[in-house]
mmCIF file of C-alpha atoms and ligand atoms in Angstrom:
data_model
loop_
_atom_site.group_PDB
_atom_site.id
_atom_site.type_symbol
_atom_site.label_atom_id
_atom_site.label_comp_id
_atom_site.label_asym_id
_atom_site.label_seq_id
_atom_site.Cartn_x
_atom_site.Cartn_y
_atom_site.Cartn_z
ATOM 1 C CA UNK A 105 117.256 133.954 97.084
ATOM 2 C CA UNK A 106 118.251 130.389 96.099
ATOM 3 C CA UNK A 107 118.611 129.477 92.435
ATOM 4 C CA UNK A 108 115.792 126.948 92.812
ATOM 5 C CA UNK A 109 113.470 129.578 94.273
ATOM 6 C CA UNK A 110 114.350 131.892 91.384
ATOM 7 C CA UNK A 111 113.301 129.160 88.922
ATOM 8 C CA UNK A 112 110.057 128.536 90.833
ATOM 9 C CA UNK A 113 109.206 132.248 90.929
ATOM 10 C CA UNK A 114 109.870 132.575 87.189
ATOM 11 C CA UNK A 115 107.591 129.604 86.449
ATOM 12 C CA UNK A 116 104.815 131.025 88.624
ATOM 13 C CA UNK A 117 105.217 134.383 86.873
ATOM 14 C CA UNK A 118 105.092 132.715 83.450
ATOM 15 C CA UNK A 119 108.533 133.891 82.338
ATOM 16 C CA UNK A 120 108.847 131.289 79.575
ATOM 17 C CA UNK A 121 111.847 132.969 77.947
ATOM 18 C CA UNK A 122 113.812 133.225 81.200
ATOM 19 C CA UNK A 123 113.027 129.823 82.707
ATOM 20 C CA UNK A 124 115.291 127.642 80.477
ATOM 21 C CA UNK A 125 118.356 129.745 81.312
ATOM 22 C CA UNK A 126 117.475 129.854 84.994
ATOM 23 C CA UNK A 127 117.068 126.060 85.078
ATOM 24 C CA UNK A 128 120.419 125.647 83.323
ATOM 25 C CA UNK A 129 122.070 128.038 85.803
ATOM 26 C CA UNK A 130 120.599 126.091 88.721
ATOM 27 C CA UNK A 131 121.915 122.824 87.246
ATOM 28 C CA UNK A 132 125.325 124.396 86.625
ATOM 29 C CA UNK A 133 125.255 125.686 90.195
ATOM 30 C CA UNK A 134 124.953 122.110 91.464
ATOM 31 C CA UNK A 135 121.214 121.931 92.155
ATOM 32 C CA UNK A 136 119.746 118.446 91.654
ATOM 33 C CA UNK A 137 117.293 118.057 88.749
ATOM 34 C CA UNK A 138 114.535 116.368 90.849
ATOM 35 C CA UNK A 139 114.728 119.223 93.380
ATOM 36 C CA UNK A 140 114.334 121.809 90.628
ATOM 37 C CA UNK A 141 111.403 119.840 89.193
ATOM 38 C CA UNK A 142 109.680 119.599 92.567
ATOM 39 C CA UNK A 143 110.012 123.355 93.052
ATOM 40 C CA UNK A 144 108.494 123.918 89.604
ATOM 41 C CA UNK A 145 105.594 121.567 90.436
ATOM 42 C CA UNK A 146 105.025 123.480 93.684
ATOM 43 C CA UNK A 147 105.047 126.710 91.680
ATOM 44 C CA UNK A 148 102.224 125.345 89.501
ATOM 45 C CA UNK A 149 100.342 124.510 92.703
ATOM 46 C CA UNK A 150 100.730 128.133 93.736
ATOM 47 C CA UNK A 151 99.434 129.239 90.334
ATOM 48 C CA UNK A 152 96.391 127.030 90.927
ATOM 49 C CA UNK A 153 95.822 128.601 94.350
ATOM 50 C CA UNK A 154 96.000 132.097 92.855
ATOM 51 C CA UNK A 155 93.535 131.072 90.153
ATOM 52 C CA UNK A 156 91.156 129.712 92.780
ATOM 53 C CA UNK A 157 91.302 133.026 94.653
ATOM 54 C CA UNK A 158 90.635 134.966 91.407
ATOM 55 C CA UNK A 159 94.016 136.671 91.705
ATOM 56 C CA UNK A 160 94.942 135.406 88.245
ATOM 57 C CA UNK A 161 92.942 134.028 85.304
ATOM 58 C CA UNK A 162 93.219 131.388 82.546
ATOM 59 C CA UNK A 163 95.762 133.333 80.418
ATOM 60 C CA UNK A 164 98.160 133.562 83.377
ATOM 61 C CA UNK A 165 97.725 129.819 84.064
ATOM 62 C CA UNK A 166 98.490 129.191 80.419
ATOM 63 C CA UNK A 167 101.717 131.203 80.384
ATOM 64 C CA UNK A 168 102.835 129.573 83.633
ATOM 65 C CA UNK A 169 102.228 126.189 81.976
ATOM 66 C CA UNK A 170 104.325 127.295 78.990
ATOM 67 C CA UNK A 171 107.143 128.391 81.315
ATOM 68 C CA UNK A 172 106.953 125.063 83.162
ATOM 69 C CA UNK A 173 107.171 123.113 79.880
ATOM 70 C CA UNK A 174 110.223 125.112 78.757
ATOM 71 C CA UNK A 175 111.906 124.332 82.068
ATOM 72 C CA UNK A 176 111.083 120.635 81.849
ATOM 73 C CA UNK A 177 112.699 120.516 78.375
ATOM 74 C CA UNK A 178 115.996 121.588 79.925
ATOM 75 C CA UNK A 179 115.605 119.203 82.859
ATOM 76 C CA UNK A 180 114.554 116.191 80.800
ATOM 77 C CA UNK A 181 118.038 114.824 79.959
ATOM 78 C CA UNK A 182 118.922 115.094 83.655
ATOM 79 C CA UNK A 183 115.825 113.231 84.808
ATOM 80 C CA UNK A 184 115.358 110.575 82.162
ATOM 81 C CA UNK A 185 117.939 108.303 80.650
ATOM 82 C CA UNK A 186 117.703 106.418 77.363
ATOM 83 C CA UNK A 187 116.347 103.153 78.630
ATOM 84 C CA UNK A 188 116.131 101.144 75.418
ATOM 85 C CA UNK A 189 112.471 100.211 75.999
ATOM 86 C CA UNK A 190 112.992 96.807 77.572
ATOM 87 C CA UNK A 191 109.774 96.674 79.628
ATOM 88 C CA UNK A 192 107.320 96.834 76.720
ATOM 89 C CA UNK A 193 104.760 99.323 75.445
ATOM 90 C CA UNK A 194 102.563 101.738 77.326
ATOM 91 C CA UNK A 195 99.801 103.988 75.994
ATOM 92 C CA UNK A 196 99.077 107.180 77.895
ATOM 93 C CA UNK A 197 96.688 110.092 77.504
ATOM 94 C CA UNK A 198 94.642 112.741 79.276
ATOM 95 C CA UNK A 199 90.968 111.796 79.147
ATOM 96 C CA UNK A 200 88.211 113.382 77.051
ATOM 97 C CA UNK A 201 87.376 116.997 77.871
ATOM 98 C CA UNK A 202 90.628 117.593 79.758
ATOM 99 C CA UNK A 203 93.444 119.697 78.305
ATOM 100 C CA UNK A 204 95.966 119.447 81.171
ATOM 101 C CA UNK A 205 99.130 117.718 80.057
ATOM 102 C CA UNK A 206 102.073 118.776 82.214
ATOM 103 C CA UNK A 207 101.604 116.005 84.771
ATOM 104 C CA UNK A 208 100.803 113.437 82.081
ATOM 105 C CA UNK A 209 103.957 114.443 80.193
ATOM 106 C CA UNK A 210 106.056 114.023 83.337
ATOM 107 C CA UNK A 211 104.544 110.594 83.952
ATOM 108 C CA UNK A 212 105.248 109.625 80.312
ATOM 109 C CA UNK A 213 108.834 110.852 80.621
ATOM 110 C CA UNK A 214 109.529 108.931 83.839
ATOM 111 C CA UNK A 215 107.891 105.760 82.519
ATOM 112 C CA UNK A 216 109.919 106.010 79.322
ATOM 113 C CA UNK A 217 113.086 106.327 81.343
ATOM 114 C CA UNK A 218 112.019 103.296 83.397
ATOM 115 C CA UNK A 219 112.273 101.215 80.229
ATOM 116 C CA UNK A 220 108.972 101.481 78.348
ATOM 117 C CA UNK A 221 108.135 102.543 74.819
ATOM 118 C CA UNK A 222 105.494 105.190 75.492
ATOM 119 C CA UNK A 223 102.775 106.028 72.981
ATOM 120 C CA UNK A 224 101.418 109.399 74.068
ATOM 121 C CA UNK A 225 97.947 110.119 72.684
ATOM 122 C CA UNK A 226 97.966 113.673 74.042
ATOM 123 C CA UNK A 227 95.040 115.444 75.672
ATOM 124 C CA UNK A 228 91.248 115.255 75.312
ATOM 125 C CA UNK A 229 91.531 111.609 74.310
ATOM 126 C CA UNK A 230 88.202 109.924 73.633
ATOM 127 C CA UNK A 231 87.394 106.340 74.579
ATOM 128 C CA UNK A 232 87.407 105.470 70.854
ATOM 129 C CA UNK A 233 90.897 106.882 70.419
ATOM 130 C CA UNK A 234 92.228 104.819 73.345
ATOM 131 C CA UNK A 235 90.533 101.727 71.886
ATOM 132 C CA UNK A 236 91.924 102.358 68.399
ATOM 133 C CA UNK A 237 95.449 102.808 69.766
ATOM 134 C CA UNK A 238 95.216 99.519 71.667
ATOM 135 C CA UNK A 239 93.909 97.744 68.559
ATOM 136 C CA UNK A 240 96.879 99.117 66.592
ATOM 137 C CA UNK A 241 99.268 98.026 69.355
ATOM 138 C CA UNK A 242 98.029 94.621 70.546
ATOM 139 C CA UNK A 243 101.285 94.069 72.464
ATOM 140 C CA UNK A 244 100.696 97.072 74.751
ATOM 141 C CA UNK A 245 101.109 96.141 78.405
ATOM 142 C CA UNK A 246 99.766 99.199 80.236
ATOM 143 C CA UNK A 247 97.285 101.982 79.536
ATOM 144 C CA UNK A 248 97.711 105.140 81.633
ATOM 145 C CA UNK A 249 94.922 107.676 82.053
ATOM 146 C CA UNK A 250 95.329 111.157 83.485
ATOM 147 C CA UNK A 251 92.584 113.539 84.650
ATOM 148 C CA UNK A 252 93.072 116.924 86.327
ATOM 149 C CA UNK A 253 89.505 118.147 86.638
ATOM 150 C CA UNK A 254 86.753 116.903 88.899
ATOM 151 C CA UNK A 255 84.506 117.402 85.843
ATOM 152 C CA UNK A 256 86.565 114.903 83.800
ATOM 153 C CA UNK A 257 86.616 112.201 86.479
ATOM 154 C CA UNK A 258 83.452 110.717 84.861
ATOM 155 C CA UNK A 259 85.349 110.527 81.524
ATOM 156 C CA UNK A 260 88.098 108.648 83.343
ATOM 157 C CA UNK A 261 85.491 106.307 84.793
ATOM 158 C CA UNK A 262 83.880 105.770 81.359
ATOM 159 C CA UNK A 263 87.242 105.064 79.747
ATOM 160 C CA UNK A 264 88.174 102.494 82.385
ATOM 161 C CA UNK A 265 84.702 100.920 82.075
ATOM 162 C CA UNK A 266 85.141 100.571 78.290
ATOM 163 C CA UNK A 267 88.594 99.059 78.757
ATOM 164 C CA UNK A 268 87.278 96.661 81.408
ATOM 165 C CA UNK A 269 84.652 95.342 78.979
ATOM 166 C CA UNK A 270 87.100 94.741 76.132
ATOM 167 C CA UNK A 271 88.477 91.283 75.302
ATOM 168 C CA UNK A 272 92.052 92.515 75.468
ATOM 169 C CA UNK A 273 91.654 93.703 79.078
ATOM 170 C CA UNK A 274 93.078 90.492 80.577
ATOM 171 C CA UNK A 275 96.413 91.277 78.904
ATOM 172 C CA UNK A 276 96.514 94.972 79.799
ATOM 173 C CA UNK A 277 96.927 96.788 83.104
ATOM 174 C CA UNK A 278 95.212 100.142 83.640
ATOM 175 C CA UNK A 279 96.879 102.901 85.657
ATOM 176 C CA UNK A 280 95.189 106.166 86.613
ATOM 177 C CA UNK A 281 96.314 109.431 88.182
ATOM 178 C CA UNK A 282 95.945 113.187 88.354
ATOM 179 C CA UNK A 283 95.344 115.705 91.130
ATOM 180 C CA UNK A 284 91.679 114.869 91.950
ATOM 181 C CA UNK A 285 92.143 111.095 91.667
ATOM 182 C CA UNK A 286 92.463 108.933 94.776
ATOM 183 C CA UNK A 287 93.139 105.279 95.475
ATOM 184 C CA UNK A 288 89.499 104.935 96.557
ATOM 185 C CA UNK A 289 88.239 106.314 93.234
ATOM 186 C CA UNK A 290 90.645 104.098 91.295
ATOM 187 C CA UNK A 291 89.337 101.057 93.183
ATOM 188 C CA UNK A 292 85.716 102.088 92.607
ATOM 189 C CA UNK A 293 86.141 102.410 88.829
ATOM 190 C CA UNK A 294 88.115 99.181 88.498
ATOM 191 C CA UNK A 295 91.593 100.444 87.592
ATOM 192 C CA UNK A 296 94.577 98.241 88.439
ATOM 193 C CA UNK A 297 96.657 101.002 89.975
ATOM 194 C CA UNK A 298 96.637 104.598 91.154
ATOM 195 C CA UNK A 299 99.803 106.571 91.819
ATOM 196 C CA UNK A 300 100.047 110.133 93.096
ATOM 197 C CA UNK A 301 103.082 111.283 91.117
ATOM 198 C CA UNK A 302 105.364 110.596 88.178
ATOM 199 C CA UNK A 303 108.116 108.806 90.095
ATOM 200 C CA UNK A 304 105.717 106.368 91.761
ATOM 201 C CA UNK A 305 103.931 105.867 88.410
ATOM 202 C CA UNK A 306 107.201 104.688 86.844
ATOM 203 C CA UNK A 307 107.845 102.329 89.750
ATOM 204 C CA UNK A 308 104.319 100.931 89.591
ATOM 205 C CA UNK A 309 104.479 100.480 85.802
ATOM 206 C CA UNK A 310 107.571 98.305 86.226
ATOM 207 C CA UNK A 311 105.812 96.199 88.868
ATOM 208 C CA UNK A 312 102.718 95.778 86.681
ATOM 209 C CA UNK A 313 104.726 94.783 83.605
ATOM 210 C CA UNK A 314 106.973 92.325 85.457
HETATM 211 CO CO1 B1M B 692 93.577 124.251 85.005
HETATM 212 N N1 B1M B 692 92.684 123.730 86.634
HETATM 213 N N2 B1M B 692 91.858 124.622 84.163
HETATM 214 N N3 B1M B 692 94.605 124.851 83.508
HETATM 215 N N4 B1M B 692 95.084 124.118 86.118
HETATM 216 C C1 B1M B 692 93.511 123.164 87.701
HETATM 217 C C2 B1M B 692 93.606 121.650 87.564
HETATM 218 C C3 B1M B 692 92.717 123.629 88.996
HETATM 219 C C4 B1M B 692 92.946 122.705 90.212
HETATM 220 C C5 B1M B 692 93.063 125.096 89.334
HETATM 221 C C6 B1M B 692 92.321 125.593 90.567
HETATM 222 O O1 B1M B 692 91.181 125.942 90.479
HETATM 223 N N5 B1M B 692 92.967 125.613 91.715
HETATM 224 C C7 B1M B 692 91.238 123.624 88.469
HETATM 225 C C8 B1M B 692 90.478 122.318 88.619
HETATM 226 C C9 B1M B 692 89.463 122.379 89.736
HETATM 227 C C10 B1M B 692 88.673 121.138 89.811
HETATM 228 O O2 B1M B 692 88.494 120.394 88.912
HETATM 229 N N6 B1M B 692 88.167 120.917 91.007
HETATM 230 C C11 B1M B 692 91.447 124.006 87.015
HETATM 231 C C12 B1M B 692 90.436 124.554 86.178
HETATM 232 C C13 B1M B 692 89.116 124.892 86.860
HETATM 233 C C14 B1M B 692 90.630 124.783 84.806
HETATM 234 C C15 B1M B 692 89.617 125.325 83.802
HETATM 235 C C16 B1M B 692 88.200 124.742 83.927
HETATM 236 C C17 B1M B 692 89.630 126.855 83.933
HETATM 237 C C18 B1M B 692 88.631 127.583 83.075
HETATM 238 O O3 B1M B 692 88.671 127.519 81.875
HETATM 239 N N7 B1M B 692 87.755 128.303 83.734
HETATM 240 C C19 B1M B 692 90.268 124.943 82.434
HETATM 241 C C20 B1M B 692 89.831 123.555 81.941
HETATM 242 C C21 B1M B 692 90.357 123.288 80.558
HETATM 243 C C22 B1M B 692 90.151 121.821 80.187
HETATM 244 O O4 B1M B 692 90.972 120.998 80.541
HETATM 245 N N8 B1M B 692 89.056 121.517 79.516
HETATM 246 C C23 B1M B 692 91.707 124.908 82.842
HETATM 247 C C24 B1M B 692 92.746 125.203 81.955
HETATM 248 C C25 B1M B 692 94.072 125.215 82.289
HETATM 249 C C26 B1M B 692 95.171 125.667 81.325
HETATM 250 C C27 B1M B 692 94.934 125.190 79.892
HETATM 251 C C28 B1M B 692 95.212 127.189 81.360
HETATM 252 C C29 B1M B 692 96.462 125.109 82.035
HETATM 253 C C30 B1M B 692 96.897 123.714 81.521
HETATM 254 C C31 B1M B 692 97.992 123.803 80.493
HETATM 255 C C32 B1M B 692 98.585 122.444 80.213
HETATM 256 O O5 B1M B 692 98.509 121.512 80.965
HETATM 257 N N9 B1M B 692 99.195 122.379 79.063
HETATM 258 C C33 B1M B 692 95.962 124.914 83.467
HETATM 259 C C34 B1M B 692 96.833 124.758 84.574
HETATM 260 C C35 B1M B 692 98.294 125.011 84.326
HETATM 261 C C36 B1M B 692 96.365 124.376 85.857
HETATM 262 C C37 B1M B 692 97.156 124.240 87.165
HETATM 263 C C38 B1M B 692 97.452 125.652 87.658
HETATM 264 C C39 B1M B 692 98.446 123.458 87.108
HETATM 265 C C40 B1M B 692 98.320 122.016 86.584
HETATM 266 C C41 B1M B 692 99.691 121.433 86.489
HETATM 267 O O6 B1M B 692 100.285 121.394 85.425
HETATM 268 N N10 B1M B 692 100.274 121.032 87.644
HETATM 269 C C42 B1M B 692 96.115 123.459 88.079
HETATM 270 C C43 B1M B 692 96.273 123.768 89.557
HETATM 271 C C44 B1M B 692 96.906 122.633 90.326
HETATM 272 O O7 B1M B 692 97.160 121.570 89.828
HETATM 273 N N11 B1M B 692 97.103 122.845 91.610
HETATM 274 C C45 B1M B 692 94.847 123.685 87.370
HETATM 275 C C46 B1M B 692 101.650 120.523 87.708
HETATM 276 C C47 B1M B 692 101.661 119.036 87.359
HETATM 277 C C48 B1M B 692 103.074 118.503 87.418
HETATM 278 O O8 B1M B 692 100.887 118.372 88.321
HETATM 279 O O9 B1M B 692 99.120 117.729 86.629
HETATM 280 O O10 B1M B 692 98.788 117.274 89.124
HETATM 281 P P1 B1M B 692 99.686 117.371 87.953
HETATM 282 O O11 B1M B 692 100.416 115.976 87.725
HETATM 283 C C49 B1M B 692 101.048 115.253 88.762
HETATM 284 C C50 B1M B 692 100.109 114.282 89.500
HETATM 285 O O12 B1M B 692 98.756 114.660 89.469
HETATM 286 C C51 B1M B 692 100.384 112.963 88.872
HETATM 287 O O13 B1M B 692 101.758 113.042 88.513
HETATM 288 C C52 B1M B 692 102.046 114.367 88.059
HETATM 289 C C53 B1M B 692 103.499 114.678 88.314
HETATM 290 O O14 B1M B 692 103.874 114.472 89.654
HETATM 291 N N12 B1M B 692 99.666 112.497 87.691
HETATM 292 C C54 B1M B 692 99.601 111.160 87.417
HETATM 293 C C55 B1M B 692 99.067 113.166 86.679
HETATM 294 N N13 B1M B 692 98.611 112.308 85.779
HETATM 295 C C56 B1M B 692 98.924 111.062 86.184
HETATM 296 C C57 B1M B 692 98.708 109.809 85.603
HETATM 297 C C58 B1M B 692 99.178 108.670 86.290
HETATM 298 C C59 B1M B 692 99.823 108.800 87.505
HETATM 299 C C60 B1M B 692 100.056 110.028 88.090
HETATM 300 O O15 B1M B 692 99.034 107.427 85.820
HETATM 301 C C61 B1M B 692 98.629 107.229 84.492
#
């Protein structure tokens, strides 16, 4: 079995203690960091499939998420450089009612390495919290919103609607993403950009801030 597959299997099985060493071994063995990351993302997809089929339950999803996060910690220096924040500020968060943060964290990491100072508001972020953060950071260039649940897509819509009504909106671009989000939905709710993954989010953020 390849080293990358071993990492992916350990993530899917929620082996949080083993994953960091396995990731390090894969890196030492010459595997590329983005390839390892992609395999770990696929492993989380598999976890989701198993959950959908009732083969596993929330606790197993949670330990897989913990294993994934431990692996990302080891990968981070190999994926993201110290950019020096030359592109400006970005605020990011997972919308109200939604606790998923792995994808949002990856997006934040890639955007930071693309040259932004990222203010991460975490998960379950209310409209008021986004608004307060923008008020505290009037020089922010982009606000990024993540949603992983079909049931939190309305919260994403409400957050974008509130941003669109605010005076500061003309100076701020709004990016959205997350597994259930599509370009069509982003257009419907009035976001400036949708991207399907972390790498394209970083690219798009640079374009929007230029
Ligand atoms: Co949840 N969960 N979960 N979960 N979970 C999903 C999302 C689900 C698809 C699983 C399934 O049924 N197949 C399903 C949603 C179904 C739906 O809405 N139609 C689901 C469910 C139902 C739930 C609960 C309701 C379960 C329950 O309690 N009965 C519950 C909800 C809790 C809540 O949020 N209120 C729940 C809870 C959890 C855990 C807490 C156990 C855990 C999250 C832990 C954590 O994040 N810290 C969890 C997990 C791990 C998952 C799966 C298995 C994996 C998610 C993940 O991390 N993927 C997920 C199944 C799946 O996604 N296939 C599932 C890897 C990550 C890198 O991908 O987050 O998609 P992703 O991010 C990508 C892109 O989407 C994009 O870039 C990222 C990197 O490439 N992206 C952006 C994300 N944000 C972006 C923002 C951008 C741009 C791109 O611009 C700003």
